[in-house]
PDB file of C-alpha atoms in Angstrom:
ATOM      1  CA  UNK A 271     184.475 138.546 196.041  1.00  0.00           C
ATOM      2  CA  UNK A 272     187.239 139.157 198.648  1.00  0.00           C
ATOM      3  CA  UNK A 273     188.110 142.417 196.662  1.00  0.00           C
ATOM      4  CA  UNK A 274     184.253 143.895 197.075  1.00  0.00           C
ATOM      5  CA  UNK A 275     184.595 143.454 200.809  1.00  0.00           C
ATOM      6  CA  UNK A 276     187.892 145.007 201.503  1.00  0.00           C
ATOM      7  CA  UNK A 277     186.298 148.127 199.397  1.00  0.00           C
ATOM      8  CA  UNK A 278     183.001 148.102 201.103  1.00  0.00           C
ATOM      9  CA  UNK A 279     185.183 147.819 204.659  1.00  0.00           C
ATOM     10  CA  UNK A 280     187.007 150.968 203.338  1.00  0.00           C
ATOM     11  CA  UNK A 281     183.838 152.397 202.040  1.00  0.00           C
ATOM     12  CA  UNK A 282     182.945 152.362 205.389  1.00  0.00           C
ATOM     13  CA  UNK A 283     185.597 153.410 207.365  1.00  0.00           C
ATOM     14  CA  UNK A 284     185.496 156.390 205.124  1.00  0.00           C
ATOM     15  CA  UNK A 285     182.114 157.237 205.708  1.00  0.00           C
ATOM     16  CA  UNK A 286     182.649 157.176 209.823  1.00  0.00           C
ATOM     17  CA  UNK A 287     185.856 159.208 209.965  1.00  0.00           C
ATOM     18  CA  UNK A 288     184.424 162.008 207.238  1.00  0.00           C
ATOM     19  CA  UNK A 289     181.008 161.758 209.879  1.00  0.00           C
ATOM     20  CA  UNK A 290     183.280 162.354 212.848  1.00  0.00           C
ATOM     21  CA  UNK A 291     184.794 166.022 211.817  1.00  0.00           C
ATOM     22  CA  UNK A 292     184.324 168.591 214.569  1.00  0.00           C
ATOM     23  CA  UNK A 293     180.755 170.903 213.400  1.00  0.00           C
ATOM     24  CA  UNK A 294     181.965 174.152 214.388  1.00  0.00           C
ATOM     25  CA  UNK A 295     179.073 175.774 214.014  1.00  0.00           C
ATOM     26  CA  UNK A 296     177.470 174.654 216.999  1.00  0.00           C
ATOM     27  CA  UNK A 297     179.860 176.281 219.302  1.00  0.00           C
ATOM     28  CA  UNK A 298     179.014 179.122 221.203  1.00  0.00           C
ATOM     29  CA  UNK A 299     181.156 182.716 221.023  1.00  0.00           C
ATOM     30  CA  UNK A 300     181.957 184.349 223.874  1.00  0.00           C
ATOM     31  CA  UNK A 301     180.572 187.189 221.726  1.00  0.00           C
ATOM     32  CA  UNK A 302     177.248 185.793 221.558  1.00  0.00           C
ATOM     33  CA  UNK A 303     177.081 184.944 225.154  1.00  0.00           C
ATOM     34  CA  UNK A 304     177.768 188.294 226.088  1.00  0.00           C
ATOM     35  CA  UNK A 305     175.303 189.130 224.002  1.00  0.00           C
ATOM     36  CA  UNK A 306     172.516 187.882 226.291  1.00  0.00           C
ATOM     37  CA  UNK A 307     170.935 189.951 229.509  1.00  0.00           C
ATOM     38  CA  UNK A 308     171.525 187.980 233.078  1.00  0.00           C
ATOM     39  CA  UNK A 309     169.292 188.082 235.856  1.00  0.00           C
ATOM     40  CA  UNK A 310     169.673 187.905 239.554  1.00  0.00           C
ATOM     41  CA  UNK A 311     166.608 187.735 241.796  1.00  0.00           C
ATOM     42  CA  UNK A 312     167.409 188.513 245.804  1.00  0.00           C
ATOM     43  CA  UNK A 313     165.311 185.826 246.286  1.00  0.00           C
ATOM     44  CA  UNK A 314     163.576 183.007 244.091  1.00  0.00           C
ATOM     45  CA  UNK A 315     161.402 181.421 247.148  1.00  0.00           C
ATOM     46  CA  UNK A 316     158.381 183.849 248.191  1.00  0.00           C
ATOM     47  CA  UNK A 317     156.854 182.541 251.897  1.00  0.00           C
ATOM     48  CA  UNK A 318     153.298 183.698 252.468  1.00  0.00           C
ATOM     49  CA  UNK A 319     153.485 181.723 255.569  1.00  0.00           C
ATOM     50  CA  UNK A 320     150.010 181.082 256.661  1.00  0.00           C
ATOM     51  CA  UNK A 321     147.463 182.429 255.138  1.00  0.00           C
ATOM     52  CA  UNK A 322     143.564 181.387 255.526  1.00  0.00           C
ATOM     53  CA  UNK A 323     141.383 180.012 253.325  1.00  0.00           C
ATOM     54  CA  UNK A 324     139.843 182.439 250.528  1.00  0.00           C
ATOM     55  CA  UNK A 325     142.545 185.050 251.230  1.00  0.00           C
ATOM     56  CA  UNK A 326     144.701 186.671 248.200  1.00  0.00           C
ATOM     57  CA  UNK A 327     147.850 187.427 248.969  1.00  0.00           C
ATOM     58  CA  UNK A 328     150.340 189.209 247.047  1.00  0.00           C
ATOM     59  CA  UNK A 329     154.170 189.931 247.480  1.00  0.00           C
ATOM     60  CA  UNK A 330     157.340 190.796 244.772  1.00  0.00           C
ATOM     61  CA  UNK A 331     160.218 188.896 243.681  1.00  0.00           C
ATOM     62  CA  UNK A 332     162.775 191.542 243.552  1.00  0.00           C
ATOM     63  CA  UNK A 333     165.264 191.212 240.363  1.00  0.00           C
ATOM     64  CA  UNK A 334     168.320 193.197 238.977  1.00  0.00           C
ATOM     65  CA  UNK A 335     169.685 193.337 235.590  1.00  0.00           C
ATOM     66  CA  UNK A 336     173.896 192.104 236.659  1.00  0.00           C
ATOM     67  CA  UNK A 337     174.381 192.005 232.341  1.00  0.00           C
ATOM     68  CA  UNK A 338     175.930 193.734 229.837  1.00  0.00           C
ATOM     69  CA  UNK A 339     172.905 194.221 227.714  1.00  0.00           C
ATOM     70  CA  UNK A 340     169.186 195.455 228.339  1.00  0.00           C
ATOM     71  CA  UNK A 341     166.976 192.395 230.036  1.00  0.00           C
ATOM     72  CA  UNK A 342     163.907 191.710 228.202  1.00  0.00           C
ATOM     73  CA  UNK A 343     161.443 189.887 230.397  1.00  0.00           C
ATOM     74  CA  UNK A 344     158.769 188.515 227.538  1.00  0.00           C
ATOM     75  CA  UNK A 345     156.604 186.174 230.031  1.00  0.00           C
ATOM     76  CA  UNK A 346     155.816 185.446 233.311  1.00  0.00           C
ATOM     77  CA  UNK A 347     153.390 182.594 233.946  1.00  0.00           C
ATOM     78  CA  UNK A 348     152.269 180.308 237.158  1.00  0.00           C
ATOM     79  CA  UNK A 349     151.417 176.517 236.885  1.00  0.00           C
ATOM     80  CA  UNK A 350     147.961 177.456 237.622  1.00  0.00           C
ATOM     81  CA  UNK A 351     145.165 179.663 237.540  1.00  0.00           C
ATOM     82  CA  UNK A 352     145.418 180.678 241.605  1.00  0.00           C
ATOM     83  CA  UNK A 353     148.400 182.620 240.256  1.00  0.00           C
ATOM     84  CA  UNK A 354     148.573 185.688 238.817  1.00  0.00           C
ATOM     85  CA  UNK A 355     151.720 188.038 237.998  1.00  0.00           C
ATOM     86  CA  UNK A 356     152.855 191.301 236.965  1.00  0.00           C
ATOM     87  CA  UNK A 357     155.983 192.288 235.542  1.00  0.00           C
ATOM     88  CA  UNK A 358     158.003 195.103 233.865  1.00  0.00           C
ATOM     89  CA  UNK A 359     157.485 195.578 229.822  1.00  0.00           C
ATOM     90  CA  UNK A 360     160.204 197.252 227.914  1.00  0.00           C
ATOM     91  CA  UNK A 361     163.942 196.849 228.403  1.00  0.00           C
ATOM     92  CA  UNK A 362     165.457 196.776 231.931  1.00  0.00           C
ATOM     93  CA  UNK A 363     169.234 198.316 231.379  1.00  0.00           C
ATOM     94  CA  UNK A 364     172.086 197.012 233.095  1.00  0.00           C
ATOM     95  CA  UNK A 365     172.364 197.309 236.716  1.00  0.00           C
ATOM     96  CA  UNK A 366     168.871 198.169 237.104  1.00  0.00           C
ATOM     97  CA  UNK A 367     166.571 196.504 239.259  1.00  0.00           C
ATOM     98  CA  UNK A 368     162.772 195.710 238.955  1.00  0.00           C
ATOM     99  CA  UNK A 369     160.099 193.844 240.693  1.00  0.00           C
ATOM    100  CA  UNK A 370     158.091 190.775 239.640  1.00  0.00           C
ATOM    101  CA  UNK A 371     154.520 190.983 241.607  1.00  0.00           C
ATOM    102  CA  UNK A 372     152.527 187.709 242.366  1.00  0.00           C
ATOM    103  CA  UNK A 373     148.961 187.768 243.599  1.00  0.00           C
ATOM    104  CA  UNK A 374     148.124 184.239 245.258  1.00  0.00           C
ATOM    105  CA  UNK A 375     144.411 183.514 245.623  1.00  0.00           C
ATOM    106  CA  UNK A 376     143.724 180.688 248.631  1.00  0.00           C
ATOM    107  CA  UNK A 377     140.401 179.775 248.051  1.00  0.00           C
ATOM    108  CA  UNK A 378     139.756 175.960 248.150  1.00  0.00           C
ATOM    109  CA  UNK A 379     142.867 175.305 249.885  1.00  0.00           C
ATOM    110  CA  UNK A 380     142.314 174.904 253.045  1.00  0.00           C
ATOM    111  CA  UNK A 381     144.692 172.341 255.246  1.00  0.00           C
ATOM    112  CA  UNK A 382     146.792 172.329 252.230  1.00  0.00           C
ATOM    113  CA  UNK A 383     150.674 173.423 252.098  1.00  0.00           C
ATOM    114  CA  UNK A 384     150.755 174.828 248.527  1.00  0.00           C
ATOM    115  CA  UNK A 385     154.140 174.986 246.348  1.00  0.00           C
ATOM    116  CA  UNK A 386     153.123 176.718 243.269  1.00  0.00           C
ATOM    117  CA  UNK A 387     155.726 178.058 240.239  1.00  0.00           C
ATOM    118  CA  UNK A 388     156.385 181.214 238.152  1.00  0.00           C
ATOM    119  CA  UNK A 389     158.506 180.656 235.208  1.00  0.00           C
ATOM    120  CA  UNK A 390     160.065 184.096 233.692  1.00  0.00           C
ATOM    121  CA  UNK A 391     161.221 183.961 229.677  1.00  0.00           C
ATOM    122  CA  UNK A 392     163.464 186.568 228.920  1.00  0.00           C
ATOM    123  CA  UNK A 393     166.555 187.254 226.750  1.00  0.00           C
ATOM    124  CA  UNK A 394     169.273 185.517 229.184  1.00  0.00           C
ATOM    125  CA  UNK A 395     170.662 182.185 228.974  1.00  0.00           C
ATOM    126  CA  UNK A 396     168.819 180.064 230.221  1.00  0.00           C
ATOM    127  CA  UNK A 397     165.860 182.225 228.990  1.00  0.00           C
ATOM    128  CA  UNK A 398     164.065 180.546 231.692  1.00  0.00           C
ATOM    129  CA  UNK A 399     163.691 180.992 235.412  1.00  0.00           C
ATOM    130  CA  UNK A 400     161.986 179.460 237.785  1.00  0.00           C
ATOM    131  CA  UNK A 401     160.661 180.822 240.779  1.00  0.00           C
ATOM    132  CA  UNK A 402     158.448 179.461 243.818  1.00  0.00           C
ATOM    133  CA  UNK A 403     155.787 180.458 245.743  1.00  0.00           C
ATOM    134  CA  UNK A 404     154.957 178.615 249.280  1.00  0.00           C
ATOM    135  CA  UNK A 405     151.972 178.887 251.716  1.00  0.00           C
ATOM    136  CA  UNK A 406     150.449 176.729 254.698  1.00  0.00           C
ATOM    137  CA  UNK A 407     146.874 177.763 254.092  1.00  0.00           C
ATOM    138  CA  UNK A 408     144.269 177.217 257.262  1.00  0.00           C
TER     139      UNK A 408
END
């Protein structure tokens, strides 16, 4: 009986140190990192200020490609319907710059000061960015 135990306890043992080996393949290359596009807006807070009710506004997050390789924006989206942006299609190459335009639409907000986001997907890492867009609306 004593003999089953001490091999089960070394059974075990063996199982946890062959579990603990280092998985290499979830390390990331510096060849692979380079590999992805990075982004650098001049700013990632637009300020309507005050705008009044019902009013559409619309302004331009300025961006420039600081990568090695060509920046791929695939989606720009707002956390609501207010919202609506326009961006470059194709590949941005390095060092160029481009503009992100938002369109804010301030109907039914009046008294309100609204804080509303536009996340960008693209090839960098993180693929996402996220941007904000702030108004007092009268």
């Amino acid at each position: 009986m004593r003999k089953i135990g001490i091999i089960s306890i070394i059974s075990i043992l063996g199982i946890i140190f062959c579990g603990c080996k280092k998985n290499t393949s979830d390390e990331i290359s510096l060849e692979v990192i380079e590999k992805h596009a990075t982004i650098k807006f001049e700013n990632d807070i637009l300020d309507f200020h005050t705008v009044n009710d019902g009013e559409k506004v619309t302004g331009s997050f300025k961006f420039k490609n600081t990568g090695k390789t060509d920046l791929v924006i695939s989606d720009v989206s707002a956390n609501c319907g207010c919202t609506v942006a326009n961006y470059p299609r194709g590949a941005i190459k390095p060092g160029e710059e481009g503009l992100i335009s938002v369109t804010y639409d301030s109907k039914g907000s009046r008294g309100m000061k609204v804080q509303k986001l536009v996340t960008v997907l693209s090839n960098t890492n993180p693929s996402r960015t996220v941007l904000k867009i702030v108004a007092d609306v009268k």
